[in-house]
Amino acid sequence: MELSERAEEALEELWLAEERGESFASADAEPAVAELAAAGLVQRREDSVSLTPVGRAEARAVTRRHRLAERLLADVLDVRPAAVESVACRFEHVLARGIDDKVCALLGHPKSCPHGLPIPPGPCCEDNEHSPVRLVASLAEMEPGEQGRIAYLHPRERATLDKLMAMGAVPGAAITLTQRFPSFVLQVGQTQVAVDSDIASSIYVRLAGSAPPRRRRRWGRLQRG
Amino acid sequence: MSTEAPTEPRTRVHYPAPIEAAIARLIPLLHGEYGLSARAVALLLLQGDAEVERLVRAQEGERAAAIAGVVAEIEPAFSGPLSYVIGLARQAAADRIAGRTASPPTRTRGGFAEWLGRAMMRPLTGLPILLIVIYFGLYQFVGVFGAGTLVNLLEGTLFDKHINPWVTAAVTRVLPWPVANSLFVGEYGLFTMGLKYAVAIILPIVTTFFLVFAIIEDTGYLPRLALLTDRVLKRVGLSGRAVIPMVLGFGCDTMATMVTRVLETTRERVIATLLLALAIPCSAQLGVILALLAGWPAGLAIWAGVVGLVFLLVGYLAAKLMPGQPASFYIEIPPLRWPAPANVLVKTYTRLEWYLAEVLPLFLFASVLIWVGQLTHVFQWAVTVFTYPVQWIGLPRPAAVAFLFGFFRRDYGAAGLYDLAQSGGLTPPQLLVAMVTLTLFLPCVAQLLMMSKERGWRTALAMAAFIVPFAFGVGFALNATLRLLRI
């Protein structure tokens, strides 16, 4: 459905409020809220506004586009961190339905935005679709010989972050994958390190000279779903 | 260098503005004595260092709440944990310094070392290399030279021919009563058995093993072995890092149990301790078993196969049953290099020193236990108890003594079985069953005590309670299978 930009912003705020467990009450957003209520996406209750199921799905999609946009700007287009937020706000409205999935695949299905907030996954993430051109991929998805610079880290646990830092695997570091089996062996700067697939899937690399991924048989789980 | 007071360091790491601001607010609040600069303490607080937090709480009194408040305030300003942000800033500073002062090597290390290093990391070439290392390092050097030549020299010539008779004579002169002198120079005396065992038999074997281990360690082979074995070890709830205590276990299980400290999680440590106690034979045992079954390769293969199977099966089940996070694996792979003789000698010496201080007294203690046990007839009673499971797995009654001894002296137990076999008391299949059961049986007294120390006596007791019936259970199954197939 076609919503005004203001209404989409309001949906995002509602989603964020739900994520944080706060209630949404904003008088400035009145016209937007009115529009959403008319479209059946929110319902008013006493002094707070909450999403209807349909509204929640729509808010999810809007948030997804926004955070994907942030990732694209930060990781690939190298926009300054201060500017990412404001540019993404306008960029997201351009990412119409369908294109967001393509951007998601391009970025290797990122799980979180640069601020650390989760990106609601889309159908492309479940199927783990490969785009014909990959710009960002997790180490677990790379082929031996591929190299690039680490774009960001998405570890499952905080402790892994310290380990990765100790290895020198920090955003911006040059990294090459030398081996996949039986363990992942990578070269970070002058250091050679071996890790298992769990840690390998925490490291997201901006590939240098993007080559299309070869069709590869999956030996068990490669990437956490 | 001048002796004036230290000035501001020339190279200072600059952190993002919110962090610098927080540091500026924290410094005036820190009045206590820490042995560190206030800036260092502030940074540690921001990184969430538990130790420093405790010190600050103890020393700052009412300011502690304000301090905690400052830390809590700036946390949400960043998308990652503060320790990460601070780490990144330091990394950037380090990169800058390195960029100004060092240049990367223009030519990547090529040559044989590189090729060999890579060969060690691929399964196809890595496994043959492992077998070669095992054959030359373990079998030839530790087994044939250490357990054979050196032990014969020390035990046969030095102790049996020279030291023991002299000491026996001296002690019997001072303490003519059999009860007293049997403690020192009797059949299981402190000196004749305890000390002789530790110095003449275990020491040379363990020394040769530590020597080989230090050489392998110094070359940088172990991390490569770790990455080869990670997937297999993951199935038994461990990670590639566990290869270090496991390999050490083939030398001395007691030391390996202590080394399980390098493993990250308690879950890993418990599983590793269990597997070490159950299925990893130490060098003393290995020596005797190899000597005994050397003439019967099929028997050796069956022994290795059964023990290996037990390792995987019990490990797999333990991994399923034990709660906790699966282990993660990461290890730095250093370049392959020639071992430095000085390093090797220092490492061997350090381990030996530890061994003499920690393990030797335990074997002396074992002698005392046996002496007490014999005096009070507890020993004989224990032997009688053992005859039941021993017969149940198809062995003759005299084999019971060997098992009881296996607890105090692993190789004595095996040697006892050897004597029995030689005198015709054991058929080859029976010998095989006995060997397998003895390998799986309770760890030696030193190891059991180390297990209690490392994992707590409750866990150690639980493991022992599992191991004993399990070992005999496997013996029973093997006996039944052999009977079925051979007759």
Tab-separated table of C-alpha atoms in Angstrom, chain B residues 58-480:
chain	number	residue	atom	x	y	z
B	58	ALA	CA	36.285	-1.533	48.078
B	59	GLN	CA	38.336	1.623	47.913
B	60	GLU	CA	36.003	4.389	46.839
B	61	GLY	CA	33.179	4.011	49.302
B	62	GLU	CA	30.350	6.407	48.584
B	63	ARG	CA	31.863	7.503	45.285
B	64	ALA	CA	31.444	3.970	43.910
B	65	ALA	CA	27.815	4.604	42.968
B	66	ALA	CA	28.685	7.760	41.064
B	67	ILE	CA	31.470	5.918	39.284
B	68	ALA	CA	29.164	3.094	38.259
B	69	GLY	CA	26.716	5.723	37.053
B	70	VAL	CA	29.256	7.302	34.716
B	71	VAL	CA	30.078	3.913	33.202
B	72	ALA	CA	26.450	2.959	32.738
B	73	GLU	CA	25.666	6.300	31.107
B	74	ILE	CA	27.965	6.031	28.142
B	75	GLU	CA	27.311	2.367	27.323
B	76	PRO	CA	24.289	2.991	25.083
B	77	ALA	CA	26.212	5.582	23.083
B	78	PHE	CA	27.882	2.825	21.100
B	79	SER	CA	26.494	-0.033	19.096
B	80	GLY	CA	29.021	-2.515	20.412
B	81	PRO	CA	30.359	-3.310	23.877
B	82	LEU	CA	32.739	-0.658	25.262
B	83	SER	CA	35.604	-3.134	25.479
B	84	TYR	CA	35.218	-3.638	21.756
B	85	VAL	CA	35.195	0.066	20.949
B	86	ILE	CA	38.242	0.632	23.141
B	87	GLY	CA	39.952	-2.356	21.555
B	88	LEU	CA	39.313	-0.943	18.106
B	89	ALA	CA	40.835	2.390	19.057
B	90	ARG	CA	43.934	0.636	20.339
B	91	GLN	CA	44.153	-1.437	17.206
B	92	ALA	CA	44.016	1.710	15.118
B	93	ALA	CA	46.787	3.279	17.190
B	94	ALA	CA	48.874	0.134	16.877
B	95	ASP	CA	48.356	0.134	13.116
B	96	ARG	CA	49.504	3.731	12.933
B	97	ILE	CA	52.640	3.026	14.915
B	98	ALA	CA	53.389	-0.103	12.902
B	99	GLY	CA	52.794	1.797	9.694
B	100	ARG	CA	55.389	4.381	10.667
B	101	THR	CA	58.014	1.999	11.916
B	102	ALA	CA	57.700	-1.419	10.319
B	103	SER	CA	57.240	-2.621	6.799
B	104	PRO	CA	55.697	-5.980	5.942
B	105	PRO	CA	57.961	-8.572	4.354
B	106	THR	CA	57.998	-8.129	0.624
B	107	ARG	CA	58.301	-11.809	-0.101
B	108	THR	CA	55.941	-14.230	1.558
B	109	ARG	CA	57.732	-17.130	3.203
B	110	GLY	CA	57.960	-19.727	0.550
B	111	GLY	CA	59.963	-22.850	0.542
B	112	PHE	CA	59.823	-26.117	2.339
B	113	ALA	CA	58.533	-24.834	5.682
B	114	GLU	CA	55.543	-23.261	4.005
B	115	TRP	CA	54.808	-26.340	1.956
B	116	LEU	CA	55.150	-28.696	4.911
B	117	GLY	CA	53.025	-26.439	7.088
B	118	ARG	CA	50.258	-26.495	4.534
B	119	ALA	CA	50.599	-30.243	4.062
B	120	MET	CA	50.042	-30.706	7.759
B	121	MET	CA	46.767	-28.831	7.573
B	122	ARG	CA	45.080	-30.906	4.874
B	123	PRO	CA	43.628	-34.277	5.893
B	124	LEU	CA	45.024	-36.160	2.912
B	125	THR	CA	48.620	-35.275	3.681
B	126	GLY	CA	48.149	-34.449	7.350
B	127	LEU	CA	47.127	-37.926	8.423
B	128	PRO	CA	50.159	-39.709	6.991
B	129	ILE	CA	52.338	-37.083	8.648
B	130	LEU	CA	50.602	-37.767	11.930
B	131	LEU	CA	51.210	-41.481	11.561
B	132	ILE	CA	54.879	-40.846	10.862
B	133	VAL	CA	55.163	-38.635	13.932
B	134	ILE	CA	53.441	-41.277	16.051
B	135	TYR	CA	55.663	-44.031	14.748
B	136	PHE	CA	59.006	-42.309	15.174
B	137	GLY	CA	58.217	-40.107	18.099
B	138	LEU	CA	55.998	-42.320	20.194
B	139	TYR	CA	56.750	-45.879	19.243
B	140	GLN	CA	60.435	-45.755	18.492
B	141	PHE	CA	61.723	-43.094	20.806
B	142	VAL	CA	59.407	-43.402	23.793
B	143	GLY	CA	58.473	-47.037	23.402
B	144	VAL	CA	61.570	-48.785	22.228
B	145	PHE	CA	64.257	-46.474	23.538
B	146	GLY	CA	62.583	-45.054	26.642
B	147	ALA	CA	60.444	-47.914	27.860
B	148	GLY	CA	62.880	-50.530	26.656
B	149	THR	CA	66.505	-49.546	26.740
B	150	LEU	CA	66.463	-46.855	29.399
B	151	VAL	CA	64.138	-48.673	31.746
B	152	ASN	CA	66.148	-51.862	31.538
B	153	LEU	CA	69.242	-49.894	32.306
B	154	LEU	CA	67.807	-48.103	35.270
B	155	GLU	CA	65.642	-50.826	36.707
B	156	GLY	CA	67.642	-53.909	35.897
B	157	THR	CA	71.136	-52.672	36.299
B	158	LEU	CA	71.056	-49.668	38.577
B	159	PHE	CA	68.288	-50.487	40.998
B	160	ASP	CA	68.032	-54.254	41.059
B	161	LYS	CA	71.740	-54.932	40.953
B	162	HIS	CA	73.187	-52.080	42.940
B	163	ILE	CA	70.908	-49.781	44.854
B	164	ASN	CA	68.179	-52.112	46.081
B	165	PRO	CA	70.331	-54.794	47.687
B	166	TRP	CA	72.418	-52.148	49.436
B	167	VAL	CA	69.376	-50.303	50.773
B	168	THR	CA	67.641	-53.526	51.762
B	169	ALA	CA	70.646	-54.580	53.763
B	170	ALA	CA	70.945	-51.193	55.437
B	171	VAL	CA	67.287	-50.960	56.399
B	172	THR	CA	67.033	-54.509	57.705
B	173	ARG	CA	69.981	-53.772	59.931
B	174	VAL	CA	68.316	-50.696	61.401
B	175	LEU	CA	64.800	-52.105	61.540
B	176	PRO	CA	65.024	-55.877	61.948
B	177	TRP	CA	61.266	-56.350	62.384
B	178	PRO	CA	59.566	-57.497	59.186
B	179	VAL	CA	56.511	-55.330	59.700
B	180	ALA	CA	58.597	-52.179	59.856
B	181	ASN	CA	61.141	-52.922	57.188
B	182	SER	CA	58.535	-54.210	54.777
B	183	LEU	CA	57.273	-50.637	54.596
B	184	PHE	CA	60.602	-49.557	53.225
B	185	VAL	CA	62.172	-52.474	51.458
B	186	GLY	CA	59.523	-55.170	51.321
B	187	GLU	CA	57.999	-56.427	48.106
B	188	TYR	CA	55.939	-53.258	47.796
B	189	GLY	CA	58.179	-51.130	49.933
B	190	LEU	CA	58.527	-47.408	49.743
B	191	PHE	CA	61.984	-47.741	48.405
B	192	THR	CA	61.998	-51.029	46.573
B	193	MET	CA	58.719	-50.423	44.814
B	194	GLY	CA	57.578	-46.834	45.206
B	195	LEU	CA	60.817	-45.050	44.523
B	196	LYS	CA	62.088	-47.606	42.055
B	197	TYR	CA	58.866	-47.385	40.111
B	198	ALA	CA	58.910	-43.628	39.975
B	199	VAL	CA	62.602	-43.190	39.198
B	200	ALA	CA	63.603	-46.246	37.212
B	201	ILE	CA	60.483	-46.902	35.222
B	202	ILE	CA	58.203	-43.931	34.947
B	203	LEU	CA	60.871	-41.233	34.899
B	204	PRO	CA	62.751	-42.395	31.796
B	205	ILE	CA	59.538	-43.071	29.907
B	206	VAL	CA	58.031	-39.759	30.849
B	207	THR	CA	61.279	-37.894	30.155
B	208	THR	CA	61.518	-39.272	26.654
B	209	PHE	CA	57.888	-38.417	26.093
B	210	PHE	CA	58.268	-34.855	27.356
B	211	LEU	CA	61.298	-34.475	25.121
B	212	VAL	CA	59.385	-35.551	22.034
B	213	PHE	CA	56.406	-33.436	23.020
B	214	ALA	CA	58.578	-30.366	23.516
B	215	ILE	CA	60.126	-30.845	20.083
B	216	ILE	CA	56.731	-31.176	18.435
B	217	GLU	CA	55.415	-28.223	20.401
B	218	ASP	CA	58.321	-26.023	19.421
B	219	THR	CA	57.978	-26.706	15.715
B	220	GLY	CA	54.434	-25.390	15.674
B	221	TYR	CA	52.887	-28.702	14.707
B	222	LEU	CA	50.314	-28.851	17.500
B	223	PRO	CA	48.024	-26.030	16.295
B	224	ARG	CA	47.942	-27.690	12.882
B	225	LEU	CA	47.017	-30.990	14.477
B	226	ALA	CA	44.343	-29.118	16.412
B	227	LEU	CA	42.755	-27.793	13.256
B	228	LEU	CA	42.822	-31.229	11.636
B	229	THR	CA	41.066	-32.859	14.542
B	230	ASP	CA	38.600	-30.123	15.449
B	231	ARG	CA	35.670	-31.616	13.579
B	232	VAL	CA	36.134	-35.041	15.147
B	233	LEU	CA	36.627	-33.606	18.595
B	234	LYS	CA	33.514	-31.480	18.183
B	235	ARG	CA	31.517	-34.705	17.972
B	236	VAL	CA	32.709	-35.674	21.431
B	237	GLY	CA	31.966	-32.272	22.889
B	238	LEU	CA	35.496	-30.919	22.714
B	239	SER	CA	37.288	-28.546	20.393
B	240	GLY	CA	40.548	-28.775	18.491
B	241	ARG	CA	42.366	-27.227	21.428
B	242	ALA	CA	41.721	-30.383	23.438
B	243	VAL	CA	44.263	-32.142	21.264
B	244	ILE	CA	46.970	-30.757	23.520
B	245	PRO	CA	45.921	-32.474	26.750
B	246	MET	CA	44.921	-35.558	24.772
B	247	VAL	CA	48.356	-35.922	23.230
B	248	LEU	CA	49.992	-35.212	26.581
B	249	GLY	CA	47.808	-37.959	28.004
B	250	PHE	CA	49.709	-40.491	25.963
B	251	GLY	CA	52.724	-39.476	27.980
B	252	CYS	CA	51.335	-38.984	31.438
B	253	ASP	CA	47.583	-38.855	32.055
B	254	THR	CA	48.093	-37.124	35.371
B	255	MET	CA	49.825	-34.172	33.770
B	256	ALA	CA	47.268	-34.127	30.983
B	257	THR	CA	44.444	-33.920	33.511
B	258	MET	CA	46.116	-30.863	34.951
B	259	VAL	CA	46.569	-29.385	31.484
B	260	THR	CA	42.811	-29.585	30.838
B	261	ARG	CA	42.897	-26.146	32.446
B	262	VAL	CA	43.678	-24.699	29.018
B	263	LEU	CA	40.200	-25.653	27.873
B	264	GLU	CA	37.710	-22.847	28.011
B	265	THR	CA	34.506	-24.239	29.440
B	266	THR	CA	33.847	-26.534	32.390
B	267	ARG	CA	31.922	-28.815	30.094
B	268	GLU	CA	34.978	-29.345	27.907
B	269	ARG	CA	37.176	-29.902	30.919
B	270	VAL	CA	34.891	-32.527	32.414
B	271	ILE	CA	34.526	-34.434	29.150
B	272	ALA	CA	38.263	-34.288	28.528
B	273	THR	CA	39.013	-35.509	32.052
B	274	LEU	CA	36.606	-38.410	31.627
B	275	LEU	CA	38.073	-39.429	28.297
B	276	LEU	CA	41.609	-39.166	29.635
B	277	ALA	CA	40.714	-41.384	32.555
B	278	LEU	CA	38.912	-43.901	30.416
B	279	ALA	CA	40.460	-44.247	27.025
B	280	ILE	CA	43.870	-42.613	26.854
B	281	PRO	CA	46.634	-45.019	27.915
B	282	CYS	CA	49.691	-43.365	29.364
B	283	SER	CA	53.201	-44.132	28.139
B	284	ALA	CA	53.950	-46.568	30.955
B	285	GLN	CA	50.957	-48.611	29.964
B	286	LEU	CA	51.560	-48.207	26.272
B	287	GLY	CA	55.077	-49.484	26.643
B	288	VAL	CA	53.996	-52.709	28.263
B	289	ILE	CA	51.020	-53.240	25.993
B	290	LEU	CA	53.083	-52.697	22.876
B	291	ALA	CA	55.687	-55.097	24.163
B	292	LEU	CA	53.102	-57.713	25.000
B	293	LEU	CA	51.020	-57.546	21.844
B	294	ALA	CA	53.894	-56.788	19.472
B	295	GLY	CA	53.997	-60.377	18.307
B	296	TRP	CA	50.314	-60.368	17.511
B	297	PRO	CA	49.453	-57.417	15.235
B	298	ALA	CA	45.829	-58.434	14.929
B	299	GLY	CA	45.482	-58.305	18.695
B	300	LEU	CA	47.084	-54.880	18.766
B	301	ALA	CA	44.696	-53.676	16.108
B	302	ILE	CA	41.696	-54.989	18.020
B	303	TRP	CA	42.950	-53.362	21.202
B	304	ALA	CA	43.427	-50.017	19.465
B	305	GLY	CA	40.088	-50.341	17.700
B	306	VAL	CA	38.083	-51.124	20.823
B	307	VAL	CA	39.688	-48.368	22.876
B	308	GLY	CA	39.218	-45.889	20.033
B	309	LEU	CA	35.582	-46.876	19.693
B	310	VAL	CA	35.030	-46.441	23.411
B	311	PHE	CA	36.618	-42.994	23.193
B	312	LEU	CA	34.256	-41.864	20.458
B	313	LEU	CA	31.156	-43.492	21.900
B	314	VAL	CA	31.554	-42.320	25.482
B	315	GLY	CA	32.636	-38.887	24.302
B	316	TYR	CA	29.594	-38.623	22.068
B	317	LEU	CA	27.221	-39.647	24.848
B	318	ALA	CA	28.915	-37.397	27.378
B	319	ALA	CA	28.584	-34.493	24.970
B	320	LYS	CA	24.887	-35.212	24.566
B	321	LEU	CA	24.256	-35.513	28.284
B	322	MET	CA	26.338	-32.670	29.627
B	323	PRO	CA	24.604	-29.318	29.634
B	324	GLY	CA	26.335	-26.235	28.389
B	325	GLN	CA	27.467	-24.430	25.300
B	326	PRO	CA	29.375	-26.344	22.638
B	327	ALA	CA	33.026	-25.413	22.502
B	328	SER	CA	34.257	-22.890	19.996
B	329	PHE	CA	37.546	-23.297	18.240
B	330	TYR	CA	40.111	-20.735	17.332
B	331	ILE	CA	43.851	-21.048	17.400
B	332	GLU	CA	46.728	-19.119	15.962
B	333	ILE	CA	48.855	-21.027	13.485
B	334	PRO	CA	52.492	-20.009	13.847
B	335	PRO	CA	54.889	-20.563	10.973
B	336	LEU	CA	56.631	-23.910	11.018
B	337	ARG	CA	60.153	-23.634	12.356
B	338	TRP	CA	63.058	-25.725	13.535
B	339	PRO	CA	62.819	-26.456	17.252
B	340	ALA	CA	65.334	-24.476	19.276
B	341	PRO	CA	67.356	-26.844	21.489
B	342	ALA	CA	67.326	-24.400	24.387
B	343	ASN	CA	63.522	-24.143	24.272
B	344	VAL	CA	63.100	-27.877	24.097
B	345	LEU	CA	65.392	-28.494	27.045
B	346	VAL	CA	63.765	-25.817	29.184
B	347	LYS	CA	60.279	-27.123	28.474
B	348	THR	CA	61.284	-30.701	29.192
B	349	TYR	CA	63.055	-29.686	32.361
B	350	THR	CA	60.090	-27.663	33.631
B	351	ARG	CA	57.699	-30.525	33.084
B	352	LEU	CA	60.059	-32.982	34.711
B	353	GLU	CA	60.448	-30.728	37.695
B	354	TRP	CA	56.679	-30.589	38.029
B	355	TYR	CA	56.461	-34.335	37.696
B	356	LEU	CA	59.012	-35.001	40.403
B	357	ALA	CA	57.321	-32.588	42.773
B	358	GLU	CA	53.708	-33.585	42.142
B	359	VAL	CA	53.566	-37.166	40.974
B	360	LEU	CA	56.479	-38.922	42.632
B	361	PRO	CA	55.143	-38.421	46.157
B	362	LEU	CA	51.888	-40.021	45.080
B	363	PHE	CA	53.594	-43.252	44.125
B	364	LEU	CA	55.390	-43.277	47.433
B	365	PHE	CA	52.008	-42.779	49.045
B	366	ALA	CA	50.691	-45.744	47.059
B	367	SER	CA	53.389	-47.931	48.561
B	368	VAL	CA	52.260	-46.903	52.020
B	369	LEU	CA	48.668	-47.705	51.103
B	370	ILE	CA	49.561	-51.178	49.923
B	371	TRP	CA	51.627	-51.780	53.045
B	372	VAL	CA	48.727	-50.739	55.253
B	373	GLY	CA	46.359	-52.733	53.106
B	374	GLN	CA	48.407	-55.853	53.475
B	375	LEU	CA	48.848	-55.465	57.208
B	376	THR	CA	45.143	-55.041	57.752
B	377	HIS	CA	44.334	-57.716	55.193
B	378	VAL	CA	42.234	-55.149	53.340
B	379	PHE	CA	44.460	-55.810	50.369
B	380	GLN	CA	43.676	-59.493	50.308
B	381	TRP	CA	40.007	-58.779	50.774
B	382	ALA	CA	40.081	-56.358	47.836
B	383	VAL	CA	41.703	-59.032	45.675
B	384	THR	CA	38.916	-61.444	46.587
B	385	VAL	CA	36.319	-58.857	45.632
B	386	PHE	CA	37.970	-58.442	42.272
B	387	THR	CA	37.923	-62.126	41.429
B	388	TYR	CA	34.215	-61.915	40.686
B	389	PRO	CA	34.173	-59.429	37.832
B	390	VAL	CA	37.441	-60.876	36.573
B	391	GLN	CA	35.939	-64.317	36.200
B	392	TRP	CA	32.836	-62.828	34.744
B	393	ILE	CA	34.785	-61.515	31.798
B	394	GLY	CA	36.333	-64.895	31.189
B	395	LEU	CA	39.667	-64.530	32.938
B	396	PRO	CA	41.186	-66.860	35.501
B	397	ARG	CA	41.156	-65.880	39.188
B	398	PRO	CA	44.857	-64.956	39.490
B	399	ALA	CA	44.209	-62.081	37.076
B	400	ALA	CA	42.400	-60.245	39.867
B	401	VAL	CA	45.688	-59.283	41.526
B	402	ALA	CA	46.838	-57.661	38.297
B	403	PHE	CA	43.777	-55.426	38.202
B	404	LEU	CA	44.163	-54.281	41.749
B	405	PHE	CA	47.781	-53.511	41.037
B	406	GLY	CA	46.772	-51.751	37.857
B	407	PHE	CA	45.296	-49.086	40.047
B	408	PHE	CA	48.559	-48.414	41.855
B	409	ARG	CA	51.007	-49.188	39.104
B	410	ARG	CA	49.578	-49.331	35.656
B	411	ASP	CA	52.451	-51.252	34.166
B	412	TYR	CA	52.679	-53.612	37.105
B	413	GLY	CA	49.152	-54.628	36.390
B	414	ALA	CA	49.982	-55.217	32.743
B	415	ALA	CA	53.219	-56.974	33.640
B	416	GLY	CA	51.341	-59.214	36.043
B	417	LEU	CA	49.125	-60.273	33.188
B	418	TYR	CA	52.198	-60.848	31.072
B	419	ASP	CA	53.654	-63.231	33.637
B	420	LEU	CA	50.361	-65.037	33.807
B	421	ALA	CA	50.290	-65.379	30.039
B	422	GLN	CA	53.865	-66.619	29.933
B	423	SER	CA	53.192	-69.287	32.496
B	424	GLY	CA	50.299	-70.460	30.411
B	425	GLY	CA	47.600	-69.055	32.613
B	426	LEU	CA	46.106	-66.860	29.892
B	427	THR	CA	45.249	-67.676	26.325
B	428	PRO	CA	45.899	-64.934	23.750
B	429	PRO	CA	42.208	-63.943	23.556
B	430	GLN	CA	42.081	-63.770	27.345
B	431	LEU	CA	45.196	-61.606	27.323
B	432	LEU	CA	43.566	-59.290	24.821
B	433	VAL	CA	40.403	-58.993	26.907
B	434	ALA	CA	42.505	-58.347	29.994
B	435	MET	CA	44.532	-55.648	28.236
B	436	VAL	CA	41.498	-53.845	26.951
B	437	THR	CA	39.813	-53.945	30.323
B	438	LEU	CA	42.954	-52.797	32.096
B	439	THR	CA	43.366	-49.879	29.685
B	440	LEU	CA	39.830	-48.736	30.289
B	441	PHE	CA	40.009	-49.437	33.986
B	442	LEU	CA	40.386	-46.868	36.745
B	443	PRO	CA	43.175	-44.383	36.228
B	444	CYS	CA	46.250	-44.808	38.376
B	445	VAL	CA	46.182	-43.383	41.871
B	446	ALA	CA	48.115	-40.279	40.885
B	447	GLN	CA	45.650	-39.463	38.143
B	448	LEU	CA	42.654	-40.079	40.356
B	449	LEU	CA	44.014	-37.679	42.927
B	450	MET	CA	44.707	-35.083	40.238
B	451	MET	CA	41.149	-35.523	38.975
B	452	SER	CA	39.836	-34.834	42.464
B	453	LYS	CA	41.985	-31.767	42.676
B	454	GLU	CA	41.004	-30.384	39.286
B	455	ARG	CA	37.338	-31.300	39.000
B	456	GLY	CA	36.383	-31.812	42.634
B	457	TRP	CA	36.132	-35.082	44.441
B	458	ARG	CA	32.441	-35.502	43.706
B	459	THR	CA	32.959	-35.419	39.950
B	460	ALA	CA	36.039	-37.629	40.223
B	461	LEU	CA	34.117	-40.159	42.283
B	462	ALA	CA	31.223	-40.129	39.827
B	463	MET	CA	33.622	-40.763	36.968
B	464	ALA	CA	35.282	-43.611	38.845
B	465	ALA	CA	31.880	-45.091	39.628
B	466	PHE	CA	31.094	-45.076	35.936
B	467	ILE	CA	34.469	-46.276	34.724
B	468	VAL	CA	34.820	-49.469	36.758
B	469	PRO	CA	31.599	-51.213	35.722
B	470	PHE	CA	31.937	-49.850	32.213
B	471	ALA	CA	35.446	-51.247	31.795
B	472	PHE	CA	34.339	-54.677	32.886
B	473	GLY	CA	31.249	-54.372	30.740
B	474	VAL	CA	33.364	-53.774	27.666
B	475	GLY	CA	35.606	-56.665	28.717
B	476	PHE	CA	32.580	-58.887	28.919
B	477	ALA	CA	31.325	-57.818	25.512
B	478	LEU	CA	34.739	-58.294	23.946
B	479	ASN	CA	35.131	-61.698	25.526
B	480	ALA	CA	31.748	-62.770	24.246
